[in-house]
mmCIF file with all atom_site columns, C-alpha atoms and ligand atoms in Angstrom:
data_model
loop_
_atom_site.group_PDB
_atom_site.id
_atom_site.type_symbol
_atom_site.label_atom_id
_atom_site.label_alt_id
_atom_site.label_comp_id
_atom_site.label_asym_id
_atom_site.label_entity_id
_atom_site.label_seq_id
_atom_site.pdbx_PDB_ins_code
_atom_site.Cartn_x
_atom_site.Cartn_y
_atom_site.Cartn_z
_atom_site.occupancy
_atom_site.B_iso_or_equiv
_atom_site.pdbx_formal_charge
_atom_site.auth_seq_id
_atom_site.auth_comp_id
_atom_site.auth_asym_id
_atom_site.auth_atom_id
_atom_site.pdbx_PDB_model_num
ATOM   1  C  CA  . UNK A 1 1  ? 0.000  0.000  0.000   1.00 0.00 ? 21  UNK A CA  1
ATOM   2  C  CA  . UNK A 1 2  ? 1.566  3.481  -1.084  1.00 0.00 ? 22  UNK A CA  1
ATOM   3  C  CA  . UNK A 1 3  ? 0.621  7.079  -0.660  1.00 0.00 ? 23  UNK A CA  1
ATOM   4  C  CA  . UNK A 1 4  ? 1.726  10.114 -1.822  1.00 0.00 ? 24  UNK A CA  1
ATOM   5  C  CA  . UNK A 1 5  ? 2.025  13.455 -1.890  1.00 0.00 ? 25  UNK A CA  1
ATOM   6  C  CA  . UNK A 1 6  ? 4.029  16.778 -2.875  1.00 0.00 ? 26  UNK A CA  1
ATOM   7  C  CA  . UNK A 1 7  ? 6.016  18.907 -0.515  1.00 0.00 ? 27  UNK A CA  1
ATOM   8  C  CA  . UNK A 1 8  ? 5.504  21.832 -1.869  1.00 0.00 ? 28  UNK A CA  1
ATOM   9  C  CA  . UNK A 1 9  ? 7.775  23.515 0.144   1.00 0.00 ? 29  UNK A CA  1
ATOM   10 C  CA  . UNK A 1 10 ? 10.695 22.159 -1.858  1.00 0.00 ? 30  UNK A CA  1
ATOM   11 C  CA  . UNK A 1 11 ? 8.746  21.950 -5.418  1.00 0.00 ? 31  UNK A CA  1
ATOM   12 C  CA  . UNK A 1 12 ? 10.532 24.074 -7.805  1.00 0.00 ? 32  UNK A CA  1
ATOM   13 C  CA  . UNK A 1 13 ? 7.799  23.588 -10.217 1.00 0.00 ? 33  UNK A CA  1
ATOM   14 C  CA  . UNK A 1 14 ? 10.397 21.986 -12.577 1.00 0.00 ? 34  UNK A CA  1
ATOM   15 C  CA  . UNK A 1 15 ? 7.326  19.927 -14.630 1.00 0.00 ? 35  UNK A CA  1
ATOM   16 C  CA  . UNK A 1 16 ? 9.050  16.578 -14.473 1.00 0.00 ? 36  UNK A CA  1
ATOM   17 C  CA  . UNK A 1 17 ? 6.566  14.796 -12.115 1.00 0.00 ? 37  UNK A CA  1
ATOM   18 C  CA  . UNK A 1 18 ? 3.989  15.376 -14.382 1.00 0.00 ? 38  UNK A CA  1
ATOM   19 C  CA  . UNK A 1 19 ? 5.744  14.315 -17.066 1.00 0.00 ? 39  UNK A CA  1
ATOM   20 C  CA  . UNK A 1 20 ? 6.983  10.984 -15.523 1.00 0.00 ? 40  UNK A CA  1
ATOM   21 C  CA  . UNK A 1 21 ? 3.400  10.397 -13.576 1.00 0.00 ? 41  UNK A CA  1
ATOM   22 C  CA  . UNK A 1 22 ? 0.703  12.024 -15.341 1.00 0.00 ? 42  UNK A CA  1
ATOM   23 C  CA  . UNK A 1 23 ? -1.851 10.306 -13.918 1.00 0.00 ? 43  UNK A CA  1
ATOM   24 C  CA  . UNK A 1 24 ? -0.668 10.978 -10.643 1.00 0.00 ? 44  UNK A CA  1
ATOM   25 C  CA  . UNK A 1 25 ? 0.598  14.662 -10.838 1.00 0.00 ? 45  UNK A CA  1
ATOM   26 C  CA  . UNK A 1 26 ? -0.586 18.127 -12.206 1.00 0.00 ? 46  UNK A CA  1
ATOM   27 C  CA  . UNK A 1 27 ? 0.480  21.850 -11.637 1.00 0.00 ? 47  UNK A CA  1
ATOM   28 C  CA  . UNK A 1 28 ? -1.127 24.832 -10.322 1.00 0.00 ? 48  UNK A CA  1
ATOM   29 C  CA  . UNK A 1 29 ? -1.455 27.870 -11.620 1.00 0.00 ? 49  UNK A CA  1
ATOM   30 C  CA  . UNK A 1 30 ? 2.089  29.015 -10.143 1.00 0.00 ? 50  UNK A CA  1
ATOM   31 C  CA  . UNK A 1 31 ? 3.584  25.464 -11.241 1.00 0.00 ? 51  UNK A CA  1
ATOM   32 C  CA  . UNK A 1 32 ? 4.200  24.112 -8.145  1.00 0.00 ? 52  UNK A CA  1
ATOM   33 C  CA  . UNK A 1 33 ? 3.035  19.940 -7.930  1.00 0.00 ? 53  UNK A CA  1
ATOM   34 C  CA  . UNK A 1 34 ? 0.117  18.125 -6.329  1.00 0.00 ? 54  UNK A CA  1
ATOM   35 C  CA  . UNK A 1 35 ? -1.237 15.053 -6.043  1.00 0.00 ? 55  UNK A CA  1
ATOM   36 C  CA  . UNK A 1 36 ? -4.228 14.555 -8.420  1.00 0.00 ? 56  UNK A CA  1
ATOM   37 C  CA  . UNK A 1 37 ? -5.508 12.105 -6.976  1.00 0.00 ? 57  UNK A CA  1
ATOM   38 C  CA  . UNK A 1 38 ? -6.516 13.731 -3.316  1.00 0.00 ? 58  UNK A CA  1
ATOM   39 C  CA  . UNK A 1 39 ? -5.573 16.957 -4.391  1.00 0.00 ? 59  UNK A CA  1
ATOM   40 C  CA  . UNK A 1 40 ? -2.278 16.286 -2.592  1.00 0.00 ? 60  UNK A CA  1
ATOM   41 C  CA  . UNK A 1 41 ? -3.802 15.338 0.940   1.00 0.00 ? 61  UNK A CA  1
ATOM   42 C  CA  . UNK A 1 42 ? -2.099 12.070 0.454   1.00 0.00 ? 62  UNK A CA  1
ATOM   43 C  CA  . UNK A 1 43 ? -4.563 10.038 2.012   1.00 0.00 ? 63  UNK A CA  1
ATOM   44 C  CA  . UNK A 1 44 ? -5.820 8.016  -1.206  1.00 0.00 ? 64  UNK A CA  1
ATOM   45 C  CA  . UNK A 1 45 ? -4.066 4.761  -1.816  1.00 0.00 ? 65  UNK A CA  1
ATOM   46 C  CA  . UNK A 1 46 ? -2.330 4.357  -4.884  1.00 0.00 ? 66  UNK A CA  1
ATOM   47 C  CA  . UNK A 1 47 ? -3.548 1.704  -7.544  1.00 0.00 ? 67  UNK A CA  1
ATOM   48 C  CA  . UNK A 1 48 ? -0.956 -0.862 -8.505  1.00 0.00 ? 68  UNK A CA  1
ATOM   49 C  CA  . UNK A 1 49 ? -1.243 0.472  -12.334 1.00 0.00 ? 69  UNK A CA  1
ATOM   50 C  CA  . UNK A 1 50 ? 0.582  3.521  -10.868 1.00 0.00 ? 70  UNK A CA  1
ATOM   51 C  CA  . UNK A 1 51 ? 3.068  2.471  -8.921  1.00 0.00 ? 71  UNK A CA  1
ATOM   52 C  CA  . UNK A 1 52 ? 5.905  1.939  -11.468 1.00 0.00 ? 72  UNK A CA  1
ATOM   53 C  CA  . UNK A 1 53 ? 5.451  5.673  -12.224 1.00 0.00 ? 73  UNK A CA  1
ATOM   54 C  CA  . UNK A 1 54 ? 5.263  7.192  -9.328  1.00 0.00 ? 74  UNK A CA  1
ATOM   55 C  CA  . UNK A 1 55 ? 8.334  5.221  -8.337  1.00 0.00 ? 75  UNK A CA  1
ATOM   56 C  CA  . UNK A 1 56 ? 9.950  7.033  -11.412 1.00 0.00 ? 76  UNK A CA  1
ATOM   57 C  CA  . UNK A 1 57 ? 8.328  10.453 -10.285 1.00 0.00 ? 77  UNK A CA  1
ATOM   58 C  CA  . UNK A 1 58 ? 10.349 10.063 -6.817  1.00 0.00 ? 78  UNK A CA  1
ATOM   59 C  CA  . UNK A 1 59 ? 13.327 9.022  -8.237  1.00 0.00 ? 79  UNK A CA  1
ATOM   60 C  CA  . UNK A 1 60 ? 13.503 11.994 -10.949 1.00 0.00 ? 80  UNK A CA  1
ATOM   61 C  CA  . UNK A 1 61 ? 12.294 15.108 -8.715  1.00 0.00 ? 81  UNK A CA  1
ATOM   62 C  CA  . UNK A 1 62 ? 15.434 17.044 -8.269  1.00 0.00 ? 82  UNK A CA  1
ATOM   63 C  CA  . UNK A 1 63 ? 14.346 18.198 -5.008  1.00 0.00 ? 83  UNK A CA  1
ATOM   64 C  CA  . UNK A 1 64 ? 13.034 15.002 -3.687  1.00 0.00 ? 84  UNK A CA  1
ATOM   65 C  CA  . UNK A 1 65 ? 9.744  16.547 -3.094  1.00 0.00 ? 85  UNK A CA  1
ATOM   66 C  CA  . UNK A 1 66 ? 7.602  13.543 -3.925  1.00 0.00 ? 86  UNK A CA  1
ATOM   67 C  CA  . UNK A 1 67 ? 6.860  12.054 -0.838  1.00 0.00 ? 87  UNK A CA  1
ATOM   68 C  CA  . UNK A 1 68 ? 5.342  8.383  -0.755  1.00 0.00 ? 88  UNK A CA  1
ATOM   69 C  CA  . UNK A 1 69 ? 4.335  6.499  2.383   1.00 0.00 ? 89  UNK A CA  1
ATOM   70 C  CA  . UNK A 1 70 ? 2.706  3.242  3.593   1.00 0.00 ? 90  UNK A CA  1
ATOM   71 C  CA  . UNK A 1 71 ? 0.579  5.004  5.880   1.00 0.00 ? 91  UNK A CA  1
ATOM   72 C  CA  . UNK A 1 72 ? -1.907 7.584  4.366   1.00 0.00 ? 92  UNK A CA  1
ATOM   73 C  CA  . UNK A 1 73 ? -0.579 11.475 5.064   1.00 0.00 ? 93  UNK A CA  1
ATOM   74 C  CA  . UNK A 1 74 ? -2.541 13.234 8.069   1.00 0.00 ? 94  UNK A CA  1
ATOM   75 C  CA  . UNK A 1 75 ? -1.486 16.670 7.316   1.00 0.00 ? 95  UNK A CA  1
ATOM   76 C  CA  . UNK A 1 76 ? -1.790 18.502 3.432   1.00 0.00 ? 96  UNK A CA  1
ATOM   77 C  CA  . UNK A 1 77 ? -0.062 21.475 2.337   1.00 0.00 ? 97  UNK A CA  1
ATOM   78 C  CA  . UNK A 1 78 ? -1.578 22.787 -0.538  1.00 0.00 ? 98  UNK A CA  1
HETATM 79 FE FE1 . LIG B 2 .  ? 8.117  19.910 -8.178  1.00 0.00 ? 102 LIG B FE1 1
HETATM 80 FE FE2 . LIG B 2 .  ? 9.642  17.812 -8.177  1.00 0.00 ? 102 LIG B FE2 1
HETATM 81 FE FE3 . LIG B 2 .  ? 7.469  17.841 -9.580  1.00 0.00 ? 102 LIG B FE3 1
HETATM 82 S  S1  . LIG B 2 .  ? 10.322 19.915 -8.156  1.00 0.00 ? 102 LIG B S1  1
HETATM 83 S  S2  . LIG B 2 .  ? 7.223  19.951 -10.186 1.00 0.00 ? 102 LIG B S2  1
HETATM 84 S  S3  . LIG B 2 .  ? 7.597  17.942 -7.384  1.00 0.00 ? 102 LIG B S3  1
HETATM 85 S  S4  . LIG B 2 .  ? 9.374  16.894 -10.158 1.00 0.00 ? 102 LIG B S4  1
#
């Protein structure tokens, strides 16, 4: 069971998760990453069709800001 979300924090807006997950990522209006799927509150589990790219998502954010857990997210930062 994985999760995910975006620190957006760290997001540089740099497009690439989007590009690498695009079911799983999409950009607001300043470019800055969230999670489509819960609107980055990270608390909706992650079908096994997406897991191969949001494992490539992770590993090609240059700022590591693709977060993934077992355990759903509790807090959002959109
Ligand atoms: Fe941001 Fe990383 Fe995506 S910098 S736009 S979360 S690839």
């Amino acid at each position: 069971t994985v999760y995910t979300m975006v620190d957006r924090e760290t997001c540089i807006a740099c497009g690439a998760c989007s590009e690498n997950a695009p079911n799983l990522f999409d950009h607001d209006e300043e470019g800055l990453s969230f999670s489509l799927l819960d609107q980055n509150a990270g608390n909706t589990e992650i079908h096994e069709d997406f897991i191969e790219e949001l494992e490539i998502a992770e590993e090609e954010c240059p700022t590591n800001s693709i977060k993934t857990a077992t355990e759903p997210f509790t807090i959002s930062v959109v």
